[in-house]
Coordinates of C-alpha atoms in Angstrom, one line a residue:
X1 CA 105.0 155.4 106.3
X2 CA 101.5 155.9 105.0
X3 CA 98.6 155.4 107.8
X4 CA 94.8 155.3 107.4
X5 CA 92.7 157.0 110.1
X6 CA 90.2 155.0 111.9
X7 CA 86.9 156.7 113.0
X8 CA 88.4 157.2 116.1
X9 CA 91.3 159.3 115.0
X10 CA 93.4 156.2 116.0
X11 CA 96.0 155.6 113.3
X12 CA 96.3 152.1 112.3
X13 CA 99.4 151.6 110.1
X14 CA 98.5 150.3 106.5
X15 CA 100.9 147.5 106.9
X16 CA 98.0 146.0 108.6
X17 CA 97.2 145.4 104.9
X18 CA 100.1 143.7 103.9
X19 CA 102.0 141.9 107.0
X20 CA 100.4 138.6 106.0
X21 CA 100.5 138.5 102.5
X22 CA 101.7 134.7 103.0
X23 CA 99.4 133.9 105.5
X24 CA 95.9 136.1 103.8
X25 CA 93.4 134.2 106.0
X26 CA 95.3 134.5 109.3
X27 CA 94.5 137.5 111.2
X28 CA 97.5 139.8 112.3
X29 CA 99.2 141.4 115.0
X30 CA 101.7 144.6 114.8
X31 CA 104.1 145.3 117.2
X32 CA 104.8 149.3 116.7
X33 CA 107.9 150.2 119.0
X34 CA 108.8 153.8 119.3
X35 CA 112.1 154.4 121.6
X36 CA 112.6 158.0 123.3
X37 CA 115.9 160.0 122.7
X38 CA 118.8 159.1 124.7
X39 CA 119.5 161.8 127.6
X40 CA 123.2 163.0 128.2
X41 CA 124.1 159.7 130.2
X42 CA 122.7 157.6 127.3
X43 CA 119.7 156.1 129.1
X44 CA 116.1 155.7 126.4
X45 CA 113.7 157.1 129.1
X46 CA 111.4 155.3 127.5
X47 CA 109.4 153.1 124.8
X48 CA 106.0 154.2 122.9
X49 CA 104.0 151.0 122.0
X50 CA 101.4 150.5 119.9
X51 CA 99.6 147.4 118.8
X52 CA 97.3 146.5 116.5
X53 CA 95.5 143.3 116.6
X54 CA 93.2 142.2 114.1
X55 CA 90.2 139.1 114.4
X56 CA 89.7 140.1 118.6
X57 CA 86.2 139.2 120.2
X58 CA 84.5 139.9 123.3
X59 CA 81.8 140.3 125.2
X60 CA 81.1 142.7 128.1
X61 CA 83.5 141.6 130.6
X62 CA 85.5 139.4 128.8
X63 CA 89.3 139.1 129.3
X64 CA 90.8 141.5 126.5
X65 CA 94.5 141.9 127.2
X66 CA 96.9 140.4 129.4
X67 CA 100.2 141.4 131.0
X68 CA 102.4 140.2 134.1
X69 CA 103.1 142.5 136.9
X70 CA 105.4 139.1 138.4
X71 CA 106.8 137.1 136.2
X72 CA 109.1 134.2 137.5
X73 CA 109.9 136.6 140.6
X74 CA 110.2 139.5 138.1
X75 CA 108.4 142.8 138.9
X76 CA 107.6 143.9 135.0
X77 CA 106.3 147.6 134.1
X78 CA 102.8 146.1 134.1
X79 CA 101.8 148.7 137.1
X80 CA 103.9 151.7 135.2
X81 CA 102.1 152.1 131.9
X82 CA 101.2 155.7 131.0
X83 CA 98.4 157.4 128.5
X84 CA 97.1 153.5 128.3
X85 CA 94.2 153.6 125.8
X86 CA 92.0 151.1 123.8
X87 CA 90.1 151.9 120.9
X88 CA 88.2 149.6 117.9
X89 CA 86.7 151.0 114.7
X90 CA 83.7 152.1 117.2
X91 CA 85.7 154.2 119.4
X92 CA 87.4 154.0 122.8
X93 CA 87.1 150.8 124.8
X94 CA 87.1 151.4 128.7
X95 CA 88.6 148.7 130.6
X96 CA 88.1 146.6 133.7
X97 CA 91.6 146.1 135.3
X98 CA 91.7 142.9 137.6
X99 CA 95.1 141.5 138.8
X100 CA 95.1 137.7 139.7
X101 CA 97.9 135.7 141.9
X102 CA 98.8 132.4 139.9
X103 CA 101.2 131.0 142.4
X104 CA 104.0 132.8 144.7
X105 CA 106.4 133.9 141.4
X106 CA 103.6 135.0 139.2
X107 CA 100.3 137.9 139.3
X108 CA 99.3 138.4 136.2
X109 CA 96.8 141.7 135.4
X110 CA 94.0 141.7 132.5
X111 CA 91.9 144.1 131.1
X112 CA 88.3 143.0 130.6
X113 CA 86.2 145.0 128.0
X114 CA 83.9 147.3 129.0
X115 CA 81.7 146.5 126.4
X116 CA 81.3 144.1 123.1
X117 CA 84.2 144.3 120.5
X118 CA 84.8 142.8 117.0
X119 CA 87.6 143.4 114.7
X120 CA 90.5 145.2 115.0
X121 CA 91.8 147.6 118.3
X122 CA 94.6 149.3 118.8
X123 CA 96.0 150.2 121.8
X124 CA 98.7 152.9 122.7
X125 CA 100.7 153.0 126.0
X126 CA 104.1 154.6 127.2
X127 CA 106.4 152.4 129.4
X128 CA 108.8 154.4 131.1
X129 CA 112.3 153.3 131.6
X130 CA 113.9 153.8 135.0
X131 CA 118.0 154.2 134.6
X132 CA 118.5 153.7 138.3
X133 CA 117.1 150.3 138.7
X134 CA 119.4 147.6 140.2
X135 CA 120.5 144.7 137.6
X136 CA 118.9 141.4 138.8
X137 CA 119.5 138.0 139.6
X138 CA 116.4 136.6 138.3
X139 CA 115.2 135.7 134.7
X140 CA 116.3 139.1 132.4
X141 CA 112.8 139.7 131.3
X142 CA 112.6 143.4 132.6
X143 CA 113.3 146.3 130.7
X144 CA 116.7 148.1 130.9
X145 CA 118.7 151.0 129.3
X146 CA 122.5 151.0 128.6
X147 CA 124.4 153.1 126.4
X148 CA 121.5 154.4 124.0
X149 CA 120.0 151.2 124.0
X150 CA 116.9 149.4 125.7
X151 CA 116.1 145.7 126.1
X152 CA 113.3 143.7 127.3
X153 CA 111.1 140.4 127.1
X154 CA 107.8 140.8 125.9
X155 CA 106.4 139.3 129.2
X156 CA 108.0 142.8 130.9
X157 CA 106.0 145.3 128.6
X158 CA 104.5 144.5 125.9
X159 CA 100.6 143.7 126.8
X160 CA 99.0 140.6 124.6
X161 CA 95.7 139.4 123.3
X162 CA 93.9 137.5 125.9
X163 CA 92.9 134.7 123.7
X164 CA 94.6 131.3 121.9
X165 CA 94.0 133.1 118.4
X166 CA 97.4 132.4 116.4
X167 CA 98.1 135.6 114.7
X168 CA 101.3 136.5 111.9
X169 CA 103.3 138.7 114.0
X170 CA 104.9 142.0 112.5
X171 CA 107.5 144.1 114.4
X172 CA 108.1 147.5 113.5
X173 CA 110.9 150.1 114.6
X174 CA 109.7 153.9 114.9
X175 CA 113.5 155.6 115.6
X176 CA 112.3 159.6 114.4
X177 CA 112.1 160.4 118.4
X178 CA 115.4 158.8 119.0
X179 CA 117.5 161.5 117.0
X180 CA 119.9 159.8 115.1
X181 CA 118.1 156.8 114.1
X182 CA 118.9 153.3 116.0
X183 CA 118.7 149.7 114.6
X184 CA 116.1 147.4 116.4
X185 CA 116.4 143.8 117.1
X186 CA 113.5 141.2 118.3
X187 CA 113.4 137.6 118.5
X188 CA 112.1 137.5 114.9
X189 CA 115.3 139.0 113.3
X190 CA 116.5 142.8 112.7
X191 CA 114.7 145.5 112.0
X192 CA 111.1 145.4 110.7
X193 CA 110.3 141.7 110.3
X194 CA 107.4 139.5 110.2
X195 CA 107.3 136.5 112.1
X196 CA 107.7 133.3 109.8
X197 CA 104.6 131.5 111.3
X198 CA 101.4 132.5 112.8
X199 CA 102.1 132.4 117.0
X200 CA 99.6 132.1 119.6
X201 CA 99.8 134.9 122.8
X202 CA 102.2 132.1 125.1
X203 CA 104.7 132.0 122.7
X204 CA 104.9 135.8 122.1
X205 CA 105.4 137.0 125.5
X206 CA 108.9 135.1 125.2
X207 CA 109.9 137.1 122.3
X208 CA 113.1 139.4 123.0
X209 CA 113.7 143.2 122.1
X210 CA 116.7 144.9 121.7
X211 CA 116.3 148.4 120.3
X212 CA 118.9 151.6 120.1
X213 CA 122.5 151.2 119.5
X214 CA 123.3 147.7 120.3
X215 CA 126.0 145.9 118.9
X216 CA 125.2 143.1 116.1
X217 CA 126.0 140.4 114.2
X218 CA 124.8 139.7 110.9
X219 CA 122.3 136.4 110.1
X220 CA 124.2 133.5 109.2
X221 CA 122.8 131.4 106.4
X222 CA 120.9 129.2 108.8
X223 CA 119.2 132.8 110.1
X224 CA 121.6 132.7 113.4
X225 CA 121.7 136.4 114.5
X226 CA 123.1 137.9 117.6
X227 CA 122.8 141.4 119.3
X228 CA 124.1 142.9 122.5
X229 CA 123.8 145.9 124.8
X230 CA 126.4 147.7 126.6
X231 CA 130.4 147.3 126.0
X232 CA 131.6 143.8 126.0
X233 CA 135.1 143.0 127.4
X234 CA 136.0 141.1 124.8
X235 CA 135.2 140.8 121.0
X236 CA 131.8 139.2 120.9
X237 CA 132.1 138.3 117.0
X238 CA 134.1 135.1 117.3
X239 CA 132.1 134.0 120.4
X240 CA 128.9 134.2 118.2
X241 CA 130.4 133.0 114.9
X242 CA 131.5 129.8 117.1
X243 CA 127.7 129.8 118.4
X244 CA 126.5 129.8 115.1
X245 CA 128.4 126.8 114.0
X246 CA 126.9 124.9 116.7
X247 CA 123.3 126.3 115.7
X248 CA 123.8 125.0 112.2
X249 CA 125.0 121.7 114.0
X250 CA 121.9 121.1 116.4
X251 CA 119.6 121.7 113.5
X252 CA 121.6 118.9 111.6
X253 CA 121.4 116.8 114.6
X254 CA 117.4 117.6 115.4
X255 CA 116.8 117.3 111.8
X256 CA 115.1 121.1 111.5
X257 CA 115.8 124.6 112.9
X258 CA 113.7 127.5 112.6
X259 CA 113.9 130.4 110.1
X260 CA 115.9 132.5 112.5
X261 CA 117.6 132.4 116.1
X262 CA 118.8 135.4 117.8
X263 CA 121.1 135.4 120.8
X264 CA 120.5 138.5 123.3
X265 CA 123.4 139.9 125.6
X266 CA 123.0 142.5 128.5
X267 CA 125.6 143.9 131.3
X268 CA 124.4 142.4 134.9
X269 CA 127.2 143.0 137.3
X270 CA 124.9 141.2 139.8
X271 CA 124.6 138.2 138.0
X272 CA 126.5 137.3 135.0
X273 CA 126.8 134.2 133.1
X274 CA 122.7 133.7 133.2
X275 CA 120.8 133.2 130.5
X276 CA 116.9 132.4 129.8
X277 CA 115.5 130.6 126.8
X278 CA 112.9 132.5 124.7
X279 CA 110.7 131.7 121.8
X280 CA 113.9 131.1 118.8
X281 CA 116.1 133.3 121.0
X282 CA 117.7 133.6 124.5
X283 CA 119.1 136.0 126.7
X284 CA 122.4 135.9 128.5
X285 CA 124.2 138.4 130.6
X286 CA 128.0 139.0 130.9
X287 CA 130.1 141.6 132.8
X288 CA 133.6 143.1 132.3
X289 CA 135.2 140.1 133.7
X290 CA 133.4 137.4 131.3
X291 CA 135.4 135.7 129.2
X292 CA 134.4 133.6 125.8
X293 CA 135.6 130.6 127.9
X294 CA 132.9 131.1 130.2
X295 CA 129.9 132.0 128.1
X296 CA 130.2 128.9 125.3
X297 CA 128.2 126.4 127.6
X298 CA 125.7 128.8 128.5
X299 CA 125.6 129.4 124.5
X300 CA 125.0 125.8 124.2
X301 CA 122.3 125.2 126.9
X302 CA 120.1 127.9 126.1
X303 CA 119.9 127.6 122.3
X304 CA 119.4 123.6 123.1
X305 CA 115.8 125.2 124.4
X306 CA 114.6 126.3 121.0
X307 CA 114.5 122.5 119.9
X308 CA 114.1 120.6 123.7
X309 CA 111.7 123.2 125.4
X310 CA 109.7 121.5 128.1
X311 CA 106.9 118.8 128.3
X312 CA 103.4 119.9 126.9
X313 CA 102.6 123.3 129.2
X314 CA 105.7 126.1 129.5
X315 CA 108.1 125.8 132.3
X316 CA 107.5 129.4 132.3
X317 CA 103.9 129.2 133.5
X318 CA 102.8 128.8 137.1
X319 CA 103.0 125.3 138.4
X320 CA 105.3 124.1 134.7
X321 CA 108.3 124.0 137.4
X322 CA 107.4 120.5 137.8
X323 CA 108.2 119.3 134.1
X324 CA 112.0 121.3 134.2
X325 CA 113.6 118.0 135.1
X326 CA 112.7 117.5 131.1
X327 CA 113.8 120.4 129.7
X328 CA 116.4 121.6 131.7
X329 CA 117.8 118.3 132.3
X330 CA 117.6 117.3 128.8
X331 CA 119.7 120.9 127.7
X332 CA 122.4 120.3 130.3
X333 CA 123.1 116.8 128.9
X334 CA 123.2 118.1 125.6
X335 CA 125.1 121.4 126.2
X336 CA 128.5 119.3 126.8
X337 CA 127.6 116.5 124.9
X338 CA 126.5 117.5 121.6
X339 CA 129.7 120.0 121.4
X340 CA 131.5 117.5 122.2
X341 CA 130.6 115.3 119.2
X342 CA 131.1 118.2 117.0
X343 CA 134.2 118.8 118.1
X344 CA 133.8 122.1 119.4
X345 CA 134.9 121.3 122.7
X346 CA 138.0 119.5 124.3
X347 CA 137.6 116.5 126.5
X348 CA 138.7 118.3 129.3
X349 CA 135.8 121.1 128.8
X350 CA 133.5 118.4 128.7
X351 CA 134.6 116.7 132.0
X352 CA 134.7 120.4 133.4
X353 CA 131.1 121.1 133.0
X354 CA 130.3 117.4 133.8
X355 CA 131.9 117.4 137.1
X356 CA 130.6 120.8 138.2
X357 CA 127.1 119.4 137.8
X358 CA 128.0 116.2 139.5
X359 CA 129.8 118.2 142.7
X360 CA 126.8 120.6 143.0
X361 CA 124.4 117.4 142.9
X362 CA 126.2 114.8 145.2
X363 CA 127.3 117.5 147.7
X364 CA 123.4 119.0 147.6
X365 CA 121.8 118.5 151.0
X366 CA 118.8 118.9 149.4
X367 CA 119.1 115.8 146.9
X368 CA 116.4 114.3 147.9
X369 CA 113.8 116.8 147.2
X370 CA 110.9 114.7 145.5
X371 CA 110.1 116.5 142.0
X372 CA 106.9 117.3 143.5
X373 CA 108.2 119.9 145.9
X374 CA 110.6 121.6 143.0
X375 CA 107.9 124.6 142.2
X376 CA 107.1 125.2 145.8
X377 CA 111.0 125.8 146.3
X378 CA 112.5 126.9 143.1
X379 CA 112.5 130.3 143.3
X380 CA 113.3 130.5 147.3
X381 CA 115.9 128.1 147.5
X382 CA 118.9 127.7 145.3
X383 CA 119.6 124.0 146.2
X384 CA 116.4 123.1 145.2
X385 CA 116.4 125.3 141.9
X386 CA 119.6 123.5 140.6
X387 CA 117.8 119.8 140.9
X388 CA 116.2 120.0 138.0
X389 CA 119.3 120.8 136.2
X390 CA 121.7 118.6 137.8
X391 CA 119.7 115.7 138.5
X392 CA 117.8 115.3 135.4
X393 CA 120.9 116.0 133.5
X394 CA 122.8 113.1 134.7
X395 CA 119.0 110.8 135.2
X396 CA 119.1 111.3 131.5
X397 CA 123.0 110.0 130.9
X398 CA 122.4 107.3 133.3
X399 CA 119.3 106.0 130.6
X400 CA 121.7 107.1 127.9
X401 CA 123.6 104.5 128.5
X402 CA 120.7 102.1 129.6
X403 CA 119.5 102.0 126.3
X404 CA 122.8 101.7 124.6
X405 CA 123.8 98.1 126.7
X406 CA 120.1 97.2 125.9
X407 CA 120.0 97.8 122.5
X408 CA 123.9 96.4 122.0
X409 CA 124.7 99.9 120.8
X410 CA 121.8 100.2 118.2
X411 CA 119.9 103.1 120.0
X412 CA 120.4 105.8 122.7
X413 CA 118.7 108.4 124.3
X414 CA 118.9 110.3 121.4
X415 CA 116.2 108.0 119.7
X416 CA 113.8 108.9 122.4
X417 CA 114.2 112.4 122.5
X418 CA 113.9 112.6 118.4
X419 CA 110.6 110.8 118.4
X420 CA 109.0 113.0 121.1
X421 CA 110.2 116.3 119.1
X422 CA 108.7 114.6 116.1
X423 CA 105.6 114.1 117.8
X424 CA 104.9 117.5 119.1
X425 CA 105.7 118.8 115.3
X426 CA 102.9 117.0 114.0
X427 CA 100.6 118.8 116.4
X428 CA 100.4 116.0 118.9
X429 CA 101.2 115.8 122.4
X430 CA 104.6 116.0 124.2
X431 CA 103.5 115.0 127.5
X432 CA 104.9 112.8 130.6
X433 CA 102.8 109.9 129.4
X434 CA 104.7 109.7 125.9
X435 CA 108.0 109.7 127.5
X436 CA 107.0 106.8 129.8
X437 CA 105.7 104.6 127.0
X438 CA 108.6 105.5 124.9
X439 CA 111.4 104.6 127.8
X440 CA 109.1 101.5 129.1
X441 CA 109.9 100.0 125.3
X442 CA 113.6 100.5 125.2
X443 CA 114.1 99.3 129.0
X444 CA 111.2 97.5 130.5
X445 CA 110.1 97.5 133.9
X446 CA 113.0 98.5 135.1
X447 CA 113.1 102.0 133.4
X448 CA 109.8 102.9 134.8
X449 CA 111.0 102.1 138.3
X450 CA 114.1 104.0 137.9
X451 CA 112.0 107.2 136.4
X452 CA 109.7 107.0 139.3
X453 CA 112.8 106.7 142.1
X454 CA 114.3 110.0 140.1
X455 CA 110.9 112.1 140.2
X456 CA 111.0 110.6 144.1
X457 CA 114.2 112.5 145.0
X458 CA 116.3 109.2 144.6
X459 CA 120.0 109.8 143.9
X460 CA 120.5 109.0 140.4
X461 CA 124.3 107.4 139.6
X462 CA 125.1 107.2 135.7
X463 CA 127.6 104.2 135.3
X464 CA 131.5 104.3 135.5
X465 CA 131.6 104.1 131.7
X466 CA 128.8 106.2 130.7
X467 CA 130.8 108.8 128.7
X468 CA 132.5 106.0 126.9
X469 CA 135.7 104.5 127.5
X470 CA 137.4 107.6 127.5
X471 CA 136.3 108.1 130.7
X472 CA 135.9 106.5 134.3
X473 CA 134.1 107.5 137.6
X474 CA 135.5 108.2 141.2
X475 CA 135.1 109.2 144.4
X476 CA 136.5 112.2 146.2
X477 CA 135.7 114.5 148.9
X478 CA 134.1 117.6 148.4
X479 CA 132.2 120.5 150.7
X480 CA 129.0 121.1 150.3
X481 CA 127.4 124.8 149.8
X482 CA 126.6 126.4 153.2
X483 CA 126.1 129.9 153.2
X484 CA 126.4 129.6 157.0
X485 CA 122.9 130.8 157.8
X486 CA 119.0 130.4 157.4
X487 CA 119.2 131.0 153.5
X488 CA 115.6 132.2 154.2
X489 CA 116.9 135.2 155.1
X490 CA 117.7 136.4 151.6
X491 CA 113.8 136.2 150.8
X492 CA 113.0 138.5 153.6
X493 CA 113.1 142.7 152.7
X494 CA 115.2 143.8 154.5
X495 CA 117.3 140.6 154.4
X496 CA 117.7 140.1 157.5
X497 CA 120.7 137.4 158.7
X498 CA 118.7 134.7 161.1
X499 CA 120.1 131.4 162.0
X500 CA 123.8 132.3 162.2
X501 CA 125.5 128.7 162.3
X502 CA 127.9 128.9 165.3
X503 CA 131.5 127.5 163.7
X504 CA 130.4 128.0 159.8
X505 CA 132.5 130.1 157.6
X506 CA 130.3 132.9 157.8
X507 CA 130.5 132.9 161.5
X508 CA 134.4 132.8 161.5
X509 CA 134.6 135.7 159.0
X510 CA 132.7 137.7 161.3
X511 CA 128.8 137.9 160.1
X512 CA 126.5 138.6 162.9
X513 CA 123.2 137.5 163.9
X514 CA 120.7 140.3 162.7
X515 CA 123.1 142.0 159.8
X516 CA 121.6 143.1 157.3
X517 CA 123.0 141.9 153.4
X518 CA 122.9 144.8 151.1
X519 CA 123.9 143.1 147.9
X520 CA 122.9 140.3 146.0
X521 CA 125.0 137.6 144.4
X522 CA 124.4 134.4 141.9
X523 CA 124.0 131.8 144.0
X524 CA 123.6 128.8 141.2
X525 CA 126.9 129.5 140.2
X526 CA 128.7 129.3 143.4
X527 CA 127.1 126.0 144.4
X528 CA 129.4 124.5 141.1
X529 CA 132.4 126.2 142.3
X530 CA 134.5 124.7 145.2
X531 CA 136.3 127.3 145.1
X532 CA 134.3 130.3 144.7
X533 CA 134.0 132.6 147.7
X534 CA 131.1 135.4 148.0
X535 CA 131.5 139.1 149.3
X536 CA 128.4 140.1 151.8
X537 CA 128.1 144.1 151.9
X538 CA 126.3 144.2 155.3
X539 CA 125.1 146.8 157.6
X540 CA 125.9 146.9 161.4
X541 CA 124.4 149.8 163.4
X542 CA 126.1 152.6 161.4
X543 CA 128.7 150.5 159.9
X544 CA 128.6 148.7 156.2
X545 CA 131.1 146.1 155.9
X546 CA 132.5 143.7 153.6
X547 CA 132.5 140.2 154.8
X548 CA 134.3 137.6 152.4
X549 CA 134.9 133.4 152.9
X550 CA 133.9 130.6 150.9
X551 CA 129.9 129.3 151.6
X552 CA 131.3 125.6 152.5
X553 CA 130.2 123.3 155.2
X554 CA 130.8 119.8 155.8
X555 CA 133.1 117.2 153.4
X556 CA 131.3 114.6 151.8
X557 CA 132.6 111.9 149.5
X558 CA 130.6 112.7 146.1
X559 CA 131.2 111.4 142.2
X560 CA 133.4 112.9 139.5
X561 CA 134.5 111.3 136.3
X562 CA 138.5 111.5 135.1
X563 CA 140.2 110.5 132.1
X564 CA 140.7 106.6 132.2
X565 CA 144.1 106.6 131.1

């Protein structure tokens, strides 16, 4: 690709002059990614990044660029960047580094301008990739390499302007150093691609990247595409075809869709079946035991975040988790409701999804935790983390049933949701105040009181016929999730067992106070499966032991739904 040389000797891609032809008055941002050649083990050792940013303004000391060092408890590549250099047309820019912890789960590094800056700024650096890094049972942001491919979210390795300017963004892939060529995929599409609309840095931080030798499926007519890293245990094509069909149904249901939507998969032996919503895309994990049926509800859930994300302010920002009842609750509600309406899952599949949610919620010893305490406990206690998903979805299903009764079947929760999303698309606030107004219009003071009770931690119970005449509610004995020791032990480094409960399943299986737990495991999924076992790899003196047991405690009466006949 031809380039132009600036006065400083840094190269600025000529595409900068062309990238935003459809938006001639909008500034540009080019993100140029050049993966290194894979080694003998097919690991990519690094990615070279070049950013070219138009319309960047800063006085001495102003924030210039930002990158999280920790994003929702995930340690990023922020401290590992090599050969980092900033320049504009007048020469190199000295940057002042400042780190700020926003809360217990997020820390941001800011590079501040050492002098006044106006116009185009170029940034260059190398991101090393540690092939030996263990997979995380956390959001899949961090940069990883496998099978000749790397993947990561932007918030783990891409510096972004520390402003709110919406820019036309172009992604460029350069595989010259890769050796035999490669394929690059981002949330905006396959290969070199320009985002369909100008986006601010807050949106660009949630863009996903996968480059090298990923498996891919071609974009569908509505722009749906998929890429995956590693070798799946099954043919991905039928599953992605199902996902593409559901994506089209979602577009029809909500009345609009983004010009493209990407699905990114990568292996994770520690936490398969997890997912994160991203800008016009999402990422999920699988392992060699994963089955297509296991991943369908995950696809259904994460795709919904392209429409139903959060109330104003992202759930992924510091303090934003107090709004997760809305975005995650609606996503769980619709992940089973819409595929069932579309005829894409069976009644048995619908009930399985519903009853896993209900079982986890009604046996949760933390069920009364108020919404105000969710942010502090979200990343520290799995029993608190799942509440916005479980309580939120059952709350919305209760509201849906109440609106149908009050309107004699003419209206439903869908009308509130569509109105809120239309309000956001029209540039107005989609916040809790709007929800309260729409809710009160449908259900009056009773609706407002129920909402406040839910936020305060009151137990939510949809009516028996909330899911139609084909299902009814009953109670049955189920066991609480209980590791048998203080769950805070898993947050310590090292993870030393404290508070072992005498007579618990962990105690009976042979776990001892003071054992060091060496492995990680996905607790969120364990809570929803009454039959699941957990295996702890523990170090005791000079021994490594494997202790297997069911993480269950006392039996309680919980609500479930069954076929009415």
